[in-house]
């Protein structure tokens, strides 16, 4: 049985034991980043999920960080985030790609005993504090951590945290409220499959892993508990 801490609005598990890979959820796993419509199954990046299967096969620690968006267009808040996370977590679980963690940018440790004040209907700005929290949770240092960013704000936060950054390029428009400071990525990105292969190779080069071999899904899923 995995060491598993689950809260109403975030999840921490201890499945992987090698390195730490932090992905931005929107623009990677979920293709859409703008709140122009409800999320649907077709918005899940299947090529990206296949890469996650290989990371799980390698016993890597990985998970997702995002704003507090839910299933509905423009819906933000802890409960909305929890609902979408529960769905995505279940979908990845049956695909043998279950993450170690799901957190939001607002998951920052309390300072001096004072709780962080949040507005449930407002997106949180990306910041290094949330990345530090994940690193501290798993006892992983900067050299063993890599951040896969799909937004300028997320990549800047990872830079502030002092971890390696790999930019994930996509040809979708970026988010609105959190992404006010983001640069718009021109519609010049390669096909998704090619981009996922590039990211996979970059993770391998950055953390020194050998990403090879096909995942025996039935055997691997049976061991996750």
PDB file of C-alpha atoms in Angstrom:
ATOM      1  CA  UNK A   1       0.000   0.000   0.000  1.00  0.00           C
ATOM      2  CA  UNK A   2       1.417   3.402  -0.977  1.00  0.00           C
ATOM      3  CA  UNK A   3       1.921   6.151   1.566  1.00  0.00           C
ATOM      4  CA  UNK A   4      -0.986   8.334   0.491  1.00  0.00           C
ATOM      5  CA  UNK A   5      -2.173  11.675   1.824  1.00  0.00           C
ATOM      6  CA  UNK A   6      -5.385  12.911   0.194  1.00  0.00           C
ATOM      7  CA  UNK A   7      -7.113  16.170   1.003  1.00  0.00           C
ATOM      8  CA  UNK A   8     -10.275  17.754  -0.323  1.00  0.00           C
ATOM      9  CA  UNK A   9      -8.277  19.951  -2.660  1.00  0.00           C
ATOM     10  CA  UNK A  10      -4.948  18.171  -3.290  1.00  0.00           C
ATOM     11  CA  UNK A  11      -3.312  14.758  -3.357  1.00  0.00           C
ATOM     12  CA  UNK A  12       0.119  13.559  -2.244  1.00  0.00           C
ATOM     13  CA  UNK A  13       1.254   9.965  -2.703  1.00  0.00           C
ATOM     14  CA  UNK A  14       4.564   8.132  -2.593  1.00  0.00           C
ATOM     15  CA  UNK A  15       4.545   5.928  -5.669  1.00  0.00           C
ATOM     16  CA  UNK A  16       7.737   6.864  -7.481  1.00  0.00           C
ATOM     17  CA  UNK A  17      11.143   7.034  -5.846  1.00  0.00           C
ATOM     18  CA  UNK A  18      13.397   8.549  -8.509  1.00  0.00           C
ATOM     19  CA  UNK A  19      13.882  12.266  -9.096  1.00  0.00           C
ATOM     20  CA  UNK A  20      10.977  14.727  -9.222  1.00  0.00           C
ATOM     21  CA  UNK A  21       9.164  15.901 -12.348  1.00  0.00           C
ATOM     22  CA  UNK A  22       6.615  18.700 -11.923  1.00  0.00           C
ATOM     23  CA  UNK A  23       4.273  19.333 -14.852  1.00  0.00           C
ATOM     24  CA  UNK A  24       1.958  22.241 -15.425  1.00  0.00           C
ATOM     25  CA  UNK A  25      -1.418  20.574 -15.908  1.00  0.00           C
ATOM     26  CA  UNK A  26      -2.930  22.958 -18.444  1.00  0.00           C
ATOM     27  CA  UNK A  27      -1.287  23.017 -21.845  1.00  0.00           C
ATOM     28  CA  UNK A  28       0.336  19.605 -21.272  1.00  0.00           C
ATOM     29  CA  UNK A  29      -1.985  16.884 -19.967  1.00  0.00           C
ATOM     30  CA  UNK A  30      -4.970  19.083 -20.805  1.00  0.00           C
ATOM     31  CA  UNK A  31      -4.486  20.706 -24.182  1.00  0.00           C
ATOM     32  CA  UNK A  32      -6.718  23.685 -23.513  1.00  0.00           C
ATOM     33  CA  UNK A  33      -5.418  26.506 -21.375  1.00  0.00           C
ATOM     34  CA  UNK A  34      -8.093  29.147 -21.965  1.00  0.00           C
ATOM     35  CA  UNK A  35     -11.524  28.944 -20.257  1.00  0.00           C
ATOM     36  CA  UNK A  36     -13.410  29.112 -23.549  1.00  0.00           C
ATOM     37  CA  UNK A  37     -15.393  25.931 -22.959  1.00  0.00           C
ATOM     38  CA  UNK A  38     -15.925  22.960 -20.698  1.00  0.00           C
ATOM     39  CA  UNK A  39     -13.233  20.292 -20.540  1.00  0.00           C
ATOM     40  CA  UNK A  40     -14.030  17.096 -22.403  1.00  0.00           C
ATOM     41  CA  UNK A  41     -12.252  13.759 -22.812  1.00  0.00           C
ATOM     42  CA  UNK A  42     -10.904  14.934 -26.152  1.00  0.00           C
ATOM     43  CA  UNK A  43      -8.945  17.658 -24.373  1.00  0.00           C
ATOM     44  CA  UNK A  44      -6.652  15.064 -22.778  1.00  0.00           C
ATOM     45  CA  UNK A  45      -3.329  14.731 -24.568  1.00  0.00           C
ATOM     46  CA  UNK A  46      -2.994  10.980 -25.200  1.00  0.00           C
ATOM     47  CA  UNK A  47       0.609  11.245 -26.412  1.00  0.00           C
ATOM     48  CA  UNK A  48       1.435  12.954 -23.135  1.00  0.00           C
ATOM     49  CA  UNK A  49      -0.325  10.210 -21.152  1.00  0.00           C
ATOM     50  CA  UNK A  50       1.823   7.614 -22.896  1.00  0.00           C
ATOM     51  CA  UNK A  51       4.932   9.466 -21.739  1.00  0.00           C
ATOM     52  CA  UNK A  52       3.583   9.422 -18.177  1.00  0.00           C
ATOM     53  CA  UNK A  53       3.193   5.638 -18.454  1.00  0.00           C
ATOM     54  CA  UNK A  54       6.911   5.372 -19.198  1.00  0.00           C
ATOM     55  CA  UNK A  55       7.784   7.646 -16.278  1.00  0.00           C
ATOM     56  CA  UNK A  56       5.711   5.432 -14.001  1.00  0.00           C
ATOM     57  CA  UNK A  57       7.497   2.393 -15.413  1.00  0.00           C
ATOM     58  CA  UNK A  58      10.806   4.050 -14.462  1.00  0.00           C
ATOM     59  CA  UNK A  59       9.565   4.570 -10.882  1.00  0.00           C
ATOM     60  CA  UNK A  60       9.829   8.336 -11.333  1.00  0.00           C
ATOM     61  CA  UNK A  61       8.159  10.802  -8.994  1.00  0.00           C
ATOM     62  CA  UNK A  62       5.860  13.067 -11.000  1.00  0.00           C
ATOM     63  CA  UNK A  63       2.724  15.103 -10.659  1.00  0.00           C
ATOM     64  CA  UNK A  64       0.859  18.223 -11.646  1.00  0.00           C
ATOM     65  CA  UNK A  65       0.548  21.817 -10.556  1.00  0.00           C
ATOM     66  CA  UNK A  66      -2.133  24.156 -11.853  1.00  0.00           C
ATOM     67  CA  UNK A  67      -4.498  26.961 -11.082  1.00  0.00           C
ATOM     68  CA  UNK A  68      -7.840  26.170  -9.439  1.00  0.00           C
ATOM     69  CA  UNK A  69      -9.890  25.735 -12.575  1.00  0.00           C
ATOM     70  CA  UNK A  70     -12.638  23.113 -12.611  1.00  0.00           C
ATOM     71  CA  UNK A  71     -14.552  21.313 -15.347  1.00  0.00           C
ATOM     72  CA  UNK A  72     -16.723  24.260 -16.336  1.00  0.00           C
ATOM     73  CA  UNK A  73     -15.545  27.198 -18.378  1.00  0.00           C
ATOM     74  CA  UNK A  74     -14.506  30.024 -16.099  1.00  0.00           C
ATOM     75  CA  UNK A  75     -15.181  28.027 -12.896  1.00  0.00           C
ATOM     76  CA  UNK A  76     -12.433  28.417 -10.285  1.00  0.00           C
ATOM     77  CA  UNK A  77     -12.106  27.423  -6.662  1.00  0.00           C
ATOM     78  CA  UNK A  78     -10.922  24.618  -4.418  1.00  0.00           C
ATOM     79  CA  UNK A  79     -14.019  22.466  -4.870  1.00  0.00           C
ATOM     80  CA  UNK A  80     -13.940  22.893  -8.666  1.00  0.00           C
ATOM     81  CA  UNK A  81     -10.275  21.930  -8.731  1.00  0.00           C
ATOM     82  CA  UNK A  82     -10.960  18.874  -6.548  1.00  0.00           C
ATOM     83  CA  UNK A  83     -13.728  17.647  -8.860  1.00  0.00           C
ATOM     84  CA  UNK A  84     -11.599  17.904 -11.992  1.00  0.00           C
ATOM     85  CA  UNK A  85      -8.624  16.342 -10.200  1.00  0.00           C
ATOM     86  CA  UNK A  86     -10.681  13.351  -9.096  1.00  0.00           C
ATOM     87  CA  UNK A  87     -11.728  12.695 -12.691  1.00  0.00           C
ATOM     88  CA  UNK A  88      -8.238  13.097 -14.149  1.00  0.00           C
ATOM     89  CA  UNK A  89      -6.705  11.006 -11.382  1.00  0.00           C
ATOM     90  CA  UNK A  90      -9.089   8.133 -12.135  1.00  0.00           C
ATOM     91  CA  UNK A  91      -8.447   8.341 -15.884  1.00  0.00           C
ATOM     92  CA  UNK A  92      -4.675   8.279 -15.407  1.00  0.00           C
ATOM     93  CA  UNK A  93      -4.953   5.448 -12.889  1.00  0.00           C
ATOM     94  CA  UNK A  94      -6.627   3.102 -15.368  1.00  0.00           C
ATOM     95  CA  UNK A  95      -4.007   4.091 -17.952  1.00  0.00           C
ATOM     96  CA  UNK A  96      -1.186   3.088 -15.550  1.00  0.00           C
ATOM     97  CA  UNK A  97      -0.009   6.696 -15.298  1.00  0.00           C
ATOM     98  CA  UNK A  98      -1.240   7.674 -11.826  1.00  0.00           C
ATOM     99  CA  UNK A  99       0.638  10.740 -10.502  1.00  0.00           C
ATOM    100  CA  UNK A 100       2.307  11.129  -7.125  1.00  0.00           C
ATOM    101  CA  UNK A 101       0.672  14.504  -6.543  1.00  0.00           C
ATOM    102  CA  UNK A 102      -1.851  17.124  -7.639  1.00  0.00           C
ATOM    103  CA  UNK A 103      -1.450  20.644  -6.223  1.00  0.00           C
ATOM    104  CA  UNK A 104      -2.350  24.225  -7.074  1.00  0.00           C
ATOM    105  CA  UNK A 105      -0.233  27.326  -7.267  1.00  0.00           C
ATOM    106  CA  UNK A 106      -1.936  28.505  -4.083  1.00  0.00           C
ATOM    107  CA  UNK A 107      -0.727  25.462  -2.080  1.00  0.00           C
ATOM    108  CA  UNK A 108       1.908  27.482  -0.245  1.00  0.00           C
ATOM    109  CA  UNK A 109       2.930  26.694   3.349  1.00  0.00           C
ATOM    110  CA  UNK A 110       1.621  29.091   6.007  1.00  0.00           C
ATOM    111  CA  UNK A 111       4.128  31.682   7.154  1.00  0.00           C
ATOM    112  CA  UNK A 112       4.480  32.809  10.774  1.00  0.00           C
ATOM    113  CA  UNK A 113       1.269  31.034  11.694  1.00  0.00           C
ATOM    114  CA  UNK A 114      -0.803  33.235   9.397  1.00  0.00           C
ATOM    115  CA  UNK A 115      -2.981  31.472   6.837  1.00  0.00           C
ATOM    116  CA  UNK A 116      -2.794  32.520   3.231  1.00  0.00           C
ATOM    117  CA  UNK A 117      -5.971  34.385   2.299  1.00  0.00           C
ATOM    118  CA  UNK A 118      -7.535  33.070  -0.892  1.00  0.00           C
ATOM    119  CA  UNK A 119     -10.480  34.030  -3.047  1.00  0.00           C
ATOM    120  CA  UNK A 120     -12.209  30.869  -4.242  1.00  0.00           C
ATOM    121  CA  UNK A 121     -13.345  32.415  -7.506  1.00  0.00           C
ATOM    122  CA  UNK A 122      -9.938  33.764  -8.476  1.00  0.00           C
ATOM    123  CA  UNK A 123      -6.977  32.103 -10.136  1.00  0.00           C
ATOM    124  CA  UNK A 124      -3.706  32.114  -8.188  1.00  0.00           C
ATOM    125  CA  UNK A 125      -0.530  33.611  -9.570  1.00  0.00           C
ATOM    126  CA  UNK A 126       2.253  31.141 -10.253  1.00  0.00           C
ATOM    127  CA  UNK A 127       4.978  31.309  -7.629  1.00  0.00           C
ATOM    128  CA  UNK A 128       8.061  29.461  -6.458  1.00  0.00           C
ATOM    129  CA  UNK A 129       6.437  28.704  -3.087  1.00  0.00           C
ATOM    130  CA  UNK A 130       4.221  25.954  -4.488  1.00  0.00           C
ATOM    131  CA  UNK A 131       7.191  24.307  -6.197  1.00  0.00           C
ATOM    132  CA  UNK A 132       9.180  24.460  -2.964  1.00  0.00           C
ATOM    133  CA  UNK A 133       6.292  22.808  -1.146  1.00  0.00           C
ATOM    134  CA  UNK A 134       6.339  19.806  -3.478  1.00  0.00           C
ATOM    135  CA  UNK A 135      10.129  19.501  -3.206  1.00  0.00           C
ATOM    136  CA  UNK A 136       9.968  19.647   0.589  1.00  0.00           C
ATOM    137  CA  UNK A 137       7.131  17.146   0.708  1.00  0.00           C
ATOM    138  CA  UNK A 138       9.285  14.532  -1.027  1.00  0.00           C
ATOM    139  CA  UNK A 139      12.649  15.627   0.356  1.00  0.00           C
ATOM    140  CA  UNK A 140      14.048  16.294  -3.117  1.00  0.00           C
ATOM    141  CA  UNK A 141      16.680  18.909  -3.936  1.00  0.00           C
ATOM    142  CA  UNK A 142      16.929  21.288  -6.857  1.00  0.00           C
ATOM    143  CA  UNK A 143      19.366  19.145  -8.845  1.00  0.00           C
ATOM    144  CA  UNK A 144      16.946  16.221  -8.865  1.00  0.00           C
ATOM    145  CA  UNK A 145      13.923  18.328  -9.848  1.00  0.00           C
ATOM    146  CA  UNK A 146      12.734  19.352 -13.293  1.00  0.00           C
ATOM    147  CA  UNK A 147       9.746  21.540 -14.124  1.00  0.00           C
ATOM    148  CA  UNK A 148       7.844  21.129 -17.398  1.00  0.00           C
ATOM    149  CA  UNK A 149       6.201  24.476 -18.075  1.00  0.00           C
ATOM    150  CA  UNK A 150       3.531  25.412 -20.583  1.00  0.00           C
ATOM    151  CA  UNK A 151       3.298  29.083 -19.546  1.00  0.00           C
ATOM    152  CA  UNK A 152       5.742  31.909 -19.079  1.00  0.00           C
ATOM    153  CA  UNK A 153       4.505  32.484 -15.515  1.00  0.00           C
ATOM    154  CA  UNK A 154       5.076  28.842 -14.553  1.00  0.00           C
ATOM    155  CA  UNK A 155       8.551  28.733 -16.070  1.00  0.00           C
ATOM    156  CA  UNK A 156       9.514  31.955 -14.288  1.00  0.00           C
ATOM    157  CA  UNK A 157       8.320  30.476 -10.995  1.00  0.00           C
ATOM    158  CA  UNK A 158      10.503  27.421 -11.571  1.00  0.00           C
ATOM    159  CA  UNK A 159      13.439  29.693 -12.381  1.00  0.00           C
ATOM    160  CA  UNK A 160      12.850  31.473  -9.080  1.00  0.00           C
ATOM    161  CA  UNK A 161      12.854  28.083  -7.323  1.00  0.00           C
ATOM    162  CA  UNK A 162      16.210  27.290  -8.914  1.00  0.00           C
ATOM    163  CA  UNK A 163      15.143  24.075 -10.667  1.00  0.00           C
ATOM    164  CA  UNK A 164      15.700  22.947 -14.242  1.00  0.00           C
ATOM    165  CA  UNK A 165      12.995  24.137 -16.634  1.00  0.00           C
ATOM    166  CA  UNK A 166      11.818  22.495 -19.845  1.00  0.00           C
ATOM    167  CA  UNK A 167       9.367  24.559 -21.873  1.00  0.00           C
ATOM    168  CA  UNK A 168       6.457  22.665 -23.403  1.00  0.00           C
ATOM    169  CA  UNK A 169       5.276  24.374 -26.560  1.00  0.00           C
ATOM    170  CA  UNK A 170       1.767  24.007 -27.888  1.00  0.00           C
ATOM    171  CA  UNK A 171      -0.301  25.770 -30.509  1.00  0.00           C
ATOM    172  CA  UNK A 172      -3.184  26.541 -28.168  1.00  0.00           C
ATOM    173  CA  UNK A 173      -3.914  29.942 -26.683  1.00  0.00           C
ATOM    174  CA  UNK A 174      -2.790  30.440 -23.106  1.00  0.00           C
ATOM    175  CA  UNK A 175      -4.944  31.154 -20.040  1.00  0.00           C
ATOM    176  CA  UNK A 176      -6.362  34.499 -19.095  1.00  0.00           C
ATOM    177  CA  UNK A 177      -6.292  35.688 -15.478  1.00  0.00           C
ATOM    178  CA  UNK A 178      -3.207  33.805 -14.319  1.00  0.00           C
ATOM    179  CA  UNK A 179      -1.683  34.202 -17.748  1.00  0.00           C
ATOM    180  CA  UNK A 180      -1.907  37.966 -17.928  1.00  0.00           C
ATOM    181  CA  UNK A 181       1.869  38.148 -17.662  1.00  0.00           C
ATOM    182  CA  UNK A 182       2.471  35.204 -20.015  1.00  0.00           C
ATOM    183  CA  UNK A 183       3.886  35.584 -23.479  1.00  0.00           C
ATOM    184  CA  UNK A 184       1.710  34.312 -26.286  1.00  0.00           C
ATOM    185  CA  UNK A 185       3.354  31.328 -27.974  1.00  0.00           C
ATOM    186  CA  UNK A 186       3.110  31.663 -31.767  1.00  0.00           C
ATOM    187  CA  UNK A 187       1.294  28.942 -33.679  1.00  0.00           C
ATOM    188  CA  UNK A 188       4.577  27.439 -34.853  1.00  0.00           C
ATOM    189  CA  UNK A 189       4.900  24.428 -32.556  1.00  0.00           C
ATOM    190  CA  UNK A 190       5.562  20.923 -33.908  1.00  0.00           C
ATOM    191  CA  UNK A 191       2.913  18.199 -33.828  1.00  0.00           C
ATOM    192  CA  UNK A 192       2.035  16.969 -30.347  1.00  0.00           C
ATOM    193  CA  UNK A 193       3.688  13.579 -30.740  1.00  0.00           C
ATOM    194  CA  UNK A 194       6.968  15.187 -31.790  1.00  0.00           C
ATOM    195  CA  UNK A 195       6.825  17.682 -28.936  1.00  0.00           C
ATOM    196  CA  UNK A 196       6.140  14.946 -26.378  1.00  0.00           C
ATOM    197  CA  UNK A 197       9.108  12.969 -27.702  1.00  0.00           C
ATOM    198  CA  UNK A 198      11.270  16.076 -27.314  1.00  0.00           C
ATOM    199  CA  UNK A 199      10.101  16.579 -23.727  1.00  0.00           C
ATOM    200  CA  UNK A 200      10.723  12.937 -22.919  1.00  0.00           C
ATOM    201  CA  UNK A 201      14.281  13.152 -24.259  1.00  0.00           C
ATOM    202  CA  UNK A 202      14.898  16.401 -22.358  1.00  0.00           C
ATOM    203  CA  UNK A 203      13.761  14.829 -19.083  1.00  0.00           C
ATOM    204  CA  UNK A 204      16.105  11.931 -19.745  1.00  0.00           C
ATOM    205  CA  UNK A 205      19.039  14.258 -20.456  1.00  0.00           C
ATOM    206  CA  UNK A 206      18.314  16.567 -17.513  1.00  0.00           C
ATOM    207  CA  UNK A 207      17.897  13.884 -14.855  1.00  0.00           C
ATOM    208  CA  UNK A 208      20.081  11.203 -16.422  1.00  0.00           C
ATOM    209  CA  UNK A 209      17.352   8.607 -16.799  1.00  0.00           C
ATOM    210  CA  UNK A 210      17.088   5.943 -19.458  1.00  0.00           C
ATOM    211  CA  UNK A 211      13.555   6.179 -20.813  1.00  0.00           C
ATOM    212  CA  UNK A 212      13.128   2.982 -22.791  1.00  0.00           C
ATOM    213  CA  UNK A 213      11.012  -0.125 -22.990  1.00  0.00           C
ATOM    214  CA  UNK A 214       7.293  -0.637 -23.136  1.00  0.00           C
ATOM    215  CA  UNK A 215       5.157  -0.608 -20.011  1.00  0.00           C
ATOM    216  CA  UNK A 216       3.423  -3.824 -18.992  1.00  0.00           C
ATOM    217  CA  UNK A 217       0.253  -2.045 -17.948  1.00  0.00           C
ATOM    218  CA  UNK A 218      -1.521  -4.917 -16.233  1.00  0.00           C
ATOM    219  CA  UNK A 219       1.499  -5.849 -14.144  1.00  0.00           C
ATOM    220  CA  UNK A 220       2.397  -2.259 -13.284  1.00  0.00           C
ATOM    221  CA  UNK A 221      -1.133  -1.155 -12.385  1.00  0.00           C
ATOM    222  CA  UNK A 222      -1.585  -4.155 -10.158  1.00  0.00           C
ATOM    223  CA  UNK A 223       1.345  -3.027  -8.030  1.00  0.00           C
ATOM    224  CA  UNK A 224       0.127   0.525  -7.421  1.00  0.00           C
ATOM    225  CA  UNK A 225      -2.623  -0.130  -4.841  1.00  0.00           C
TER     226      UNK A 225
END
